[in-house]
Amino acid sequence: MPGKRLDSDSVDWQQLRLTEQGGFAGLLRGAELRAADLDTRQAGRIAKLLGQAQGAARQAPDYPDGQTLSLEVQTAAGPWSAKFDCADLPEALDELKSLLTLKPMKPGS
């Protein structure tokens, strides 16, 4: 089928989850995305952004009122995660965040 991934296509990631939380208002919102739901070009673009994000990963400072963006990625080789300060997001994370619609989440989900 044109535009859809074939079983023989491969990307570095299988699933990702972004969670934004914190700040004075106690924000909690997130989004999930599966590579299988995208066409090859879109999945490849996100794979490139995830590679850049992983290279820029650093632990976000733990401020009581700080707002953080957590990234959890499942790959064939296993999971990895990183946490970023929303006030200082690497360009790749900012672009990745703009591709997803973060929705309100219930605490503990």
GROMACS .gro file of C-alpha atoms in nm:
model
  109
    1MET     CA    1   0.000   0.000   0.000
    2PRO     CA    2   0.155   0.336  -0.098
    3GLY     CA    3   0.275   0.552   0.188
    4LYS     CA    4   0.246   0.280   0.451
    5ARG     CA    5   0.537   0.094   0.608
    6LEU     CA    6   0.610  -0.261   0.499
    7ASP     CA    7   0.718  -0.531   0.742
    8SER     CA    8   1.061  -0.520   0.577
    9ASP     CA    9   1.100  -0.148   0.652
   10SER     CA   10   1.284  -0.071   0.972
   11VAL     CA   11   1.323   0.233   1.192
   12ASP     CA   12   1.522   0.268   1.512
   13TRP     CA   13   1.219   0.319   1.733
   14GLN     CA   14   0.891   0.136   1.788
   15GLN     CA   15   0.704   0.363   2.028
   16LEU     CA   16   0.760   0.691   2.209
   17ARG     CA   17   0.590   0.877   2.489
   18LEU     CA   18   0.631   1.245   2.578
   19THR     CA   19   0.514   1.366   2.918
   20GLU     CA   20   0.522   1.732   3.020
   21GLN     CA   21   0.473   1.803   3.388
   22GLY     CA   22   0.536   2.047   3.667
   23GLY     CA   23   0.532   2.421   3.695
   24PHE     CA   24   0.331   2.627   3.941
   25ALA     CA   25   0.000   2.489   3.810
   26GLY     CA   26   0.106   2.125   3.831
   27LEU     CA   27   0.069   2.064   3.458
   28LEU     CA   28   0.046   1.702   3.343
   29ARG     CA   29  -0.004   1.624   2.977
   30GLY     CA   30   0.135   1.379   2.728
   31ALA     CA   31   0.122   1.195   2.398
   32GLU     CA   32   0.220   0.856   2.260
   33LEU     CA   33   0.319   0.762   1.907
   34ARG     CA   34   0.390   0.428   1.739
   35ALA     CA   35   0.620   0.398   1.438
   36ALA     CA   36   0.387   0.138   1.286
   37ASP     CA   37   0.113   0.404   1.259
   38LEU     CA   38   0.327   0.629   1.036
   39ASP     CA   39   0.453   0.612   0.682
   40THR     CA   40   0.823   0.544   0.626
   41ARG     CA   41   0.916   0.908   0.568
   42GLN     CA   42   0.745   1.031   0.888
   43ALA     CA   43   0.888   0.747   1.097
   44GLY     CA   44   1.235   0.820   0.958
   45ARG     CA   45   1.204   1.191   1.040
   46ILE     CA   46   1.111   1.109   1.399
   47ALA     CA   47   1.395   0.854   1.421
   48LYS     CA   48   1.638   1.131   1.323
   49LEU     CA   49   1.493   1.366   1.588
   50LEU     CA   50   1.511   1.093   1.853
   51GLY     CA   51   1.877   1.030   1.768
   52GLN     CA   52   1.952   1.400   1.810
   53ALA     CA   53   1.753   1.410   2.135
   54GLN     CA   54   1.937   1.109   2.273
   55GLY     CA   55   2.267   1.276   2.191
   56ALA     CA   56   2.155   1.592   2.373
   57ALA     CA   57   2.006   1.406   2.671
   58ARG     CA   58   2.092   1.545   3.007
   59GLN     CA   59   1.919   1.525   3.340
   60ALA     CA   60   1.684   1.817   3.401
   61PRO     CA   61   1.742   2.010   3.723
   62ASP     CA   62   1.493   1.914   3.993
   63TYR     CA   63   1.334   2.248   4.081
   64PRO     CA   64   1.020   2.235   4.297
   65ASP     CA   65   0.829   2.452   4.046
   66GLY     CA   66   1.020   2.342   3.735
   67GLN     CA   67   0.846   2.217   3.425
   68THR     CA   68   1.000   1.908   3.263
   69LEU     CA   69   0.954   1.707   2.946
   70SER     CA   70   1.014   1.333   2.980
   71LEU     CA   71   1.083   1.121   2.675
   72GLU     CA   72   1.046   0.743   2.686
   73VAL     CA   73   1.140   0.546   2.375
   74GLN     CA   74   1.100   0.176   2.303
   75THR     CA   75   1.340   0.034   2.044
   76ALA     CA   76   1.416  -0.318   1.924
   77ALA     CA   77   1.734  -0.300   2.134
   78GLY     CA   78   1.539  -0.197   2.446
   79PRO     CA   79   1.401   0.115   2.609
   80TRP     CA   80   1.572   0.444   2.685
   81SER     CA   81   1.449   0.763   2.847
   82ALA     CA   82   1.557   1.119   2.913
   83LYS     CA   83   1.423   1.415   3.107
   84PHE     CA   84   1.461   1.777   2.994
   85ASP     CA   85   1.397   2.121   3.142
   86CYS     CA   86   1.117   2.277   2.932
   87ALA     CA   87   1.284   2.617   2.958
   88ASP     CA   88   1.594   2.479   2.783
   89LEU     CA   89   1.478   2.212   2.534
   90PRO     CA   90   1.722   2.096   2.267
   91GLU     CA   91   1.604   2.190   1.917
   92ALA     CA   92   1.524   1.826   1.829
   93LEU     CA   93   1.292   1.791   2.132
   94ASP     CA   94   1.123   2.120   2.056
   95GLU     CA   95   1.056   2.002   1.700
   96LEU     CA   96   0.939   1.659   1.817
   97LYS     CA   97   0.704   1.822   2.068
   98SER     CA   98   0.558   2.040   1.791
   99LEU     CA   99   0.470   1.727   1.588
  100LEU     CA  100   0.254   1.581   1.867
  101THR     CA  101  -0.057   1.702   2.042
  102LEU     CA  102  -0.002   1.680   2.416
  103LYS     CA  103  -0.328   1.609   2.599
  104PRO     CA  104  -0.415   1.632   2.969
  105MET     CA  105  -0.334   1.316   3.165
  106LYS     CA  106  -0.453   1.180   3.496
  107PRO     CA  107  -0.188   1.158   3.770
  108GLY     CA  108  -0.030   0.814   3.782
  109SER     CA  109  -0.107   0.727   3.422
   0.00000   0.00000   0.00000
